[in-house]
Every structure is written in structure tokens, then in C-alpha cells.
């Protein structure tokens, strides 16, 4: 057995979660992170204004639109999307750092963001979080009470365009309740970690021990 093979450790896992607005992605991701504290969170750059509950450099790196565009021009953004007139993007440098250190990374991305991540990193695991039905999504958006009926109808229209893209993802998880959806995502992460291709040289390390 070669030294180079035996010295290889498990490769970090890149996991992205996407889903239509109102599906409960943020809450489910929070639950997953609570239960897998070792997983790094890819902190995105955004041009949207910071909310009072957020901290710069923790929730996002908040930048002006000009600063965001300059970062893009310098090639510092892996993928980006525009959501409700604001820019969102994945910075490359911290991601490379995570990968080099073999850390698992969780991404919270728009649908096109997950697909772009997969294009750049085919080994990334993409998860599409779905509502049980479109009418349940409507009910949740209405209950949230943060948007006008007109905006809710627009979100539902967007959702009906996004949901058929589930077939482009590796996994489709229904968020019928937060606990179960988080458990399913945790099970996917656990199973993906055990793929042989992510544990190259495992047999050598065992035989050496
Ligand atoms: P929010 O403004 O509610 O924090 O996020 C709005 C949307 O932007 C969410 O769907 C979130 O997943 C997405 N998002 C956050 N960061 C990124 C990113 O770096 N790239 C892409 N493509 N989408 C992102």
C-alpha cells in the first residue's frame, strides 16, 4: 500500500438544501445544525439589508451591491443569485479552506444556487425540501402573516415552477414536520459520509492498525 493512499483522510461533505419560499428551510436547517454541531455553515455574501437579529460575518457577510459586484468581478464568488432584488453568493475562499481541512459544509441556497454548486462540485449532495402539497404551502405562507396575498400568490407561482426541478436534485425531502424533515436530512448526511469514495484508504488504515 502506498503512503499517499494511507495518509488520505475522509473528504469533507458539501450538502446544500433548497426549497420554495415558505417551505420552512431555515428552521429545518437550524435543527440539523443543532444536531450536527461539527458541520460548517457556508456563510454567504449578500447585498440585502441586515435584519436586527442578524450579525455581520455570522448570518451573512453584508455588503453593498457595488461591493458584491466587485467581489464577483475579482472572481471571489463561486455562484450567485438574485432574490427579491438582492444579491446572494457563495464566497470561494472560505469554502476552499473548509474543503482543504476536510470539513463538512452545509449550504442554504436558492434552487439555481444548488444546481450551480453541483456543477462546480459534482460530489456535492443536493437536497430539495418540499411542502407536503401546494395548498399546505399556501396555508403556511398565510399563517406566517408576513406578506400580502398578492405576494403570497407570486411565491406560490414561483413554487409551482421550482417544484418540478426536484428531479435535478439528489434527494427530495418532504417537510411535513420540522423534526422529521431534519431527521431525514441527518440520515442522508450520515449515509453519504459512509460512501467509499469519501473514505479512500479506509481499508489500509484498518489493516495498519
Ligand atoms: P434570506 O434573505 O431569507 O436570508 O435568503 C433568501 C434566499 O437566498 C434563501 O432562499 C436562501 O437560501 C438564498 N441564499 C442565501 N445565500 C445564498 C447564496 O450564497 N447563494 C444562493 N444562490 N442563494 C442563497
PDB file of C-alpha atoms in Angstrom, residues 84-185:
ATOM      1  CA  UNK A  84     -36.165  39.783  -4.242  1.00  0.00           C
ATOM      2  CA  UNK A  85     -33.790  42.309  -5.879  1.00  0.00           C
ATOM      3  CA  UNK A  86     -30.868  41.417  -3.606  1.00  0.00           C
ATOM      4  CA  UNK A  87     -27.675  39.604  -4.491  1.00  0.00           C
ATOM      5  CA  UNK A  88     -26.654  36.414  -2.690  1.00  0.00           C
ATOM      6  CA  UNK A  89     -23.461  34.490  -3.330  1.00  0.00           C
ATOM      7  CA  UNK A  90     -21.141  31.808  -2.013  1.00  0.00           C
ATOM      8  CA  UNK A  91     -17.633  33.117  -1.306  1.00  0.00           C
ATOM      9  CA  UNK A  92     -14.967  30.787  -2.675  1.00  0.00           C
ATOM     10  CA  UNK A  93     -12.116  31.332  -0.192  1.00  0.00           C
ATOM     11  CA  UNK A  94     -13.770  30.020   3.000  1.00  0.00           C
ATOM     12  CA  UNK A  95     -15.205  27.111   1.031  1.00  0.00           C
ATOM     13  CA  UNK A  96     -11.766  26.067  -0.217  1.00  0.00           C
ATOM     14  CA  UNK A  97     -10.483  26.364   3.344  1.00  0.00           C
ATOM     15  CA  UNK A  98     -13.248  24.032   4.600  1.00  0.00           C
ATOM     16  CA  UNK A  99     -12.563  21.547   1.804  1.00  0.00           C
ATOM     17  CA  UNK A 100      -8.810  21.566   2.448  1.00  0.00           C
ATOM     18  CA  UNK A 101      -9.431  20.840   6.130  1.00  0.00           C
ATOM     19  CA  UNK A 102     -11.832  18.003   5.301  1.00  0.00           C
ATOM     20  CA  UNK A 103     -14.772  19.767   6.990  1.00  0.00           C
ATOM     21  CA  UNK A 104     -18.388  19.005   6.127  1.00  0.00           C
ATOM     22  CA  UNK A 105     -20.225  22.112   4.915  1.00  0.00           C
ATOM     23  CA  UNK A 106     -23.935  22.903   4.858  1.00  0.00           C
ATOM     24  CA  UNK A 107     -25.307  25.423   2.327  1.00  0.00           C
ATOM     25  CA  UNK A 108     -28.660  27.190   2.328  1.00  0.00           C
ATOM     26  CA  UNK A 109     -29.156  28.132  -1.337  1.00  0.00           C
ATOM     27  CA  UNK A 110     -31.756  29.031  -3.898  1.00  0.00           C
ATOM     28  CA  UNK A 111     -32.623  26.250  -6.347  1.00  0.00           C
ATOM     29  CA  UNK A 112     -30.304  27.623  -9.019  1.00  0.00           C
ATOM     30  CA  UNK A 113     -27.580  28.073  -6.372  1.00  0.00           C
ATOM     31  CA  UNK A 114     -27.671  24.359  -5.503  1.00  0.00           C
ATOM     32  CA  UNK A 115     -27.537  23.418  -9.162  1.00  0.00           C
ATOM     33  CA  UNK A 116     -24.538  25.731  -9.702  1.00  0.00           C
ATOM     34  CA  UNK A 117     -22.782  24.236  -6.662  1.00  0.00           C
ATOM     35  CA  UNK A 118     -23.325  20.750  -8.112  1.00  0.00           C
ATOM     36  CA  UNK A 119     -21.907  21.869 -11.437  1.00  0.00           C
ATOM     37  CA  UNK A 120     -18.744  23.116  -9.718  1.00  0.00           C
ATOM     38  CA  UNK A 121     -18.550  20.242  -7.226  1.00  0.00           C
ATOM     39  CA  UNK A 122     -20.256  17.153  -8.691  1.00  0.00           C
ATOM     40  CA  UNK A 123     -19.605  15.290  -5.428  1.00  0.00           C
ATOM     41  CA  UNK A 124     -21.808  17.800  -3.531  1.00  0.00           C
ATOM     42  CA  UNK A 125     -25.069  16.399  -2.160  1.00  0.00           C
ATOM     43  CA  UNK A 126     -28.154  18.433  -3.099  1.00  0.00           C
ATOM     44  CA  UNK A 127     -31.383  18.180  -1.152  1.00  0.00           C
ATOM     45  CA  UNK A 128     -34.710  19.636  -2.239  1.00  0.00           C
ATOM     46  CA  UNK A 129     -37.071  20.381   0.628  1.00  0.00           C
ATOM     47  CA  UNK A 130     -40.703  20.133  -0.435  1.00  0.00           C
ATOM     48  CA  UNK A 131     -44.030  21.019   1.168  1.00  0.00           C
ATOM     49  CA  UNK A 132     -46.494  18.091   1.508  1.00  0.00           C
ATOM     50  CA  UNK A 133     -48.775  19.847  -1.021  1.00  0.00           C
ATOM     51  CA  UNK A 134     -49.047  23.230  -2.713  1.00  0.00           C
ATOM     52  CA  UNK A 135     -52.169  24.022  -0.685  1.00  0.00           C
ATOM     53  CA  UNK A 136     -50.238  23.316   2.537  1.00  0.00           C
ATOM     54  CA  UNK A 137     -47.536  25.727   1.328  1.00  0.00           C
ATOM     55  CA  UNK A 138     -50.256  28.331   0.759  1.00  0.00           C
ATOM     56  CA  UNK A 139     -51.582  27.714   4.287  1.00  0.00           C
ATOM     57  CA  UNK A 140     -48.071  28.124   5.788  1.00  0.00           C
ATOM     58  CA  UNK A 141     -47.404  31.339   3.858  1.00  0.00           C
ATOM     59  CA  UNK A 142     -50.744  32.769   5.018  1.00  0.00           C
ATOM     60  CA  UNK A 143     -50.072  31.705   8.651  1.00  0.00           C
ATOM     61  CA  UNK A 144     -46.641  33.339   8.548  1.00  0.00           C
ATOM     62  CA  UNK A 145     -48.544  36.580   8.057  1.00  0.00           C
ATOM     63  CA  UNK A 146     -45.521  38.494   6.757  1.00  0.00           C
ATOM     64  CA  UNK A 147     -46.703  39.102   3.209  1.00  0.00           C
ATOM     65  CA  UNK A 148     -49.688  40.433   1.267  1.00  0.00           C
ATOM     66  CA  UNK A 149     -51.969  37.989  -0.568  1.00  0.00           C
ATOM     67  CA  UNK A 150     -50.557  39.310  -3.830  1.00  0.00           C
ATOM     68  CA  UNK A 151     -47.002  38.417  -2.789  1.00  0.00           C
ATOM     69  CA  UNK A 152     -48.178  35.028  -1.481  1.00  0.00           C
ATOM     70  CA  UNK A 153     -49.732  34.272  -4.876  1.00  0.00           C
ATOM     71  CA  UNK A 154     -46.419  35.250  -6.534  1.00  0.00           C
ATOM     72  CA  UNK A 155     -44.499  32.924  -4.204  1.00  0.00           C
ATOM     73  CA  UNK A 156     -46.911  30.079  -4.986  1.00  0.00           C
ATOM     74  CA  UNK A 157     -46.436  30.658  -8.684  1.00  0.00           C
ATOM     75  CA  UNK A 158     -42.641  30.590  -8.190  1.00  0.00           C
ATOM     76  CA  UNK A 159     -43.034  27.388  -6.150  1.00  0.00           C
ATOM     77  CA  UNK A 160     -45.014  25.711  -8.938  1.00  0.00           C
ATOM     78  CA  UNK A 161     -42.101  26.458 -11.306  1.00  0.00           C
ATOM     79  CA  UNK A 162     -39.427  25.370  -8.794  1.00  0.00           C
ATOM     80  CA  UNK A 163     -41.018  22.137  -7.531  1.00  0.00           C
ATOM     81  CA  UNK A 164     -40.708  20.310 -10.901  1.00  0.00           C
ATOM     82  CA  UNK A 165     -36.932  20.937 -10.658  1.00  0.00           C
ATOM     83  CA  UNK A 166     -36.773  18.449  -7.769  1.00  0.00           C
ATOM     84  CA  UNK A 167     -35.657  15.808 -10.274  1.00  0.00           C
ATOM     85  CA  UNK A 168     -32.356  17.699 -10.718  1.00  0.00           C
ATOM     86  CA  UNK A 169     -31.518  17.151  -7.031  1.00  0.00           C
ATOM     87  CA  UNK A 170     -30.005  14.101  -5.374  1.00  0.00           C
ATOM     88  CA  UNK A 171     -32.676  13.909  -2.672  1.00  0.00           C
ATOM     89  CA  UNK A 172     -36.243  15.122  -2.198  1.00  0.00           C
ATOM     90  CA  UNK A 173     -37.361  15.511   1.408  1.00  0.00           C
ATOM     91  CA  UNK A 174     -40.911  16.447   2.386  1.00  0.00           C
ATOM     92  CA  UNK A 175     -41.201  18.879   5.277  1.00  0.00           C
ATOM     93  CA  UNK A 176     -44.391  17.530   6.847  1.00  0.00           C
ATOM     94  CA  UNK A 177     -42.969  18.484  10.240  1.00  0.00           C
ATOM     95  CA  UNK A 178     -39.660  20.095  11.185  1.00  0.00           C
ATOM     96  CA  UNK A 179     -38.414  17.277  13.413  1.00  0.00           C
ATOM     97  CA  UNK A 180     -38.970  14.507  10.853  1.00  0.00           C
ATOM     98  CA  UNK A 181     -37.599  16.544   7.939  1.00  0.00           C
ATOM     99  CA  UNK A 182     -34.431  17.342   9.931  1.00  0.00           C
ATOM    100  CA  UNK A 183     -34.033  13.667  10.880  1.00  0.00           C
ATOM    101  CA  UNK A 184     -34.293  12.664   7.216  1.00  0.00           C
ATOM    102  CA  UNK A 185     -31.606  15.172   6.239  1.00  0.00           C
TER     103      UNK A 185
END
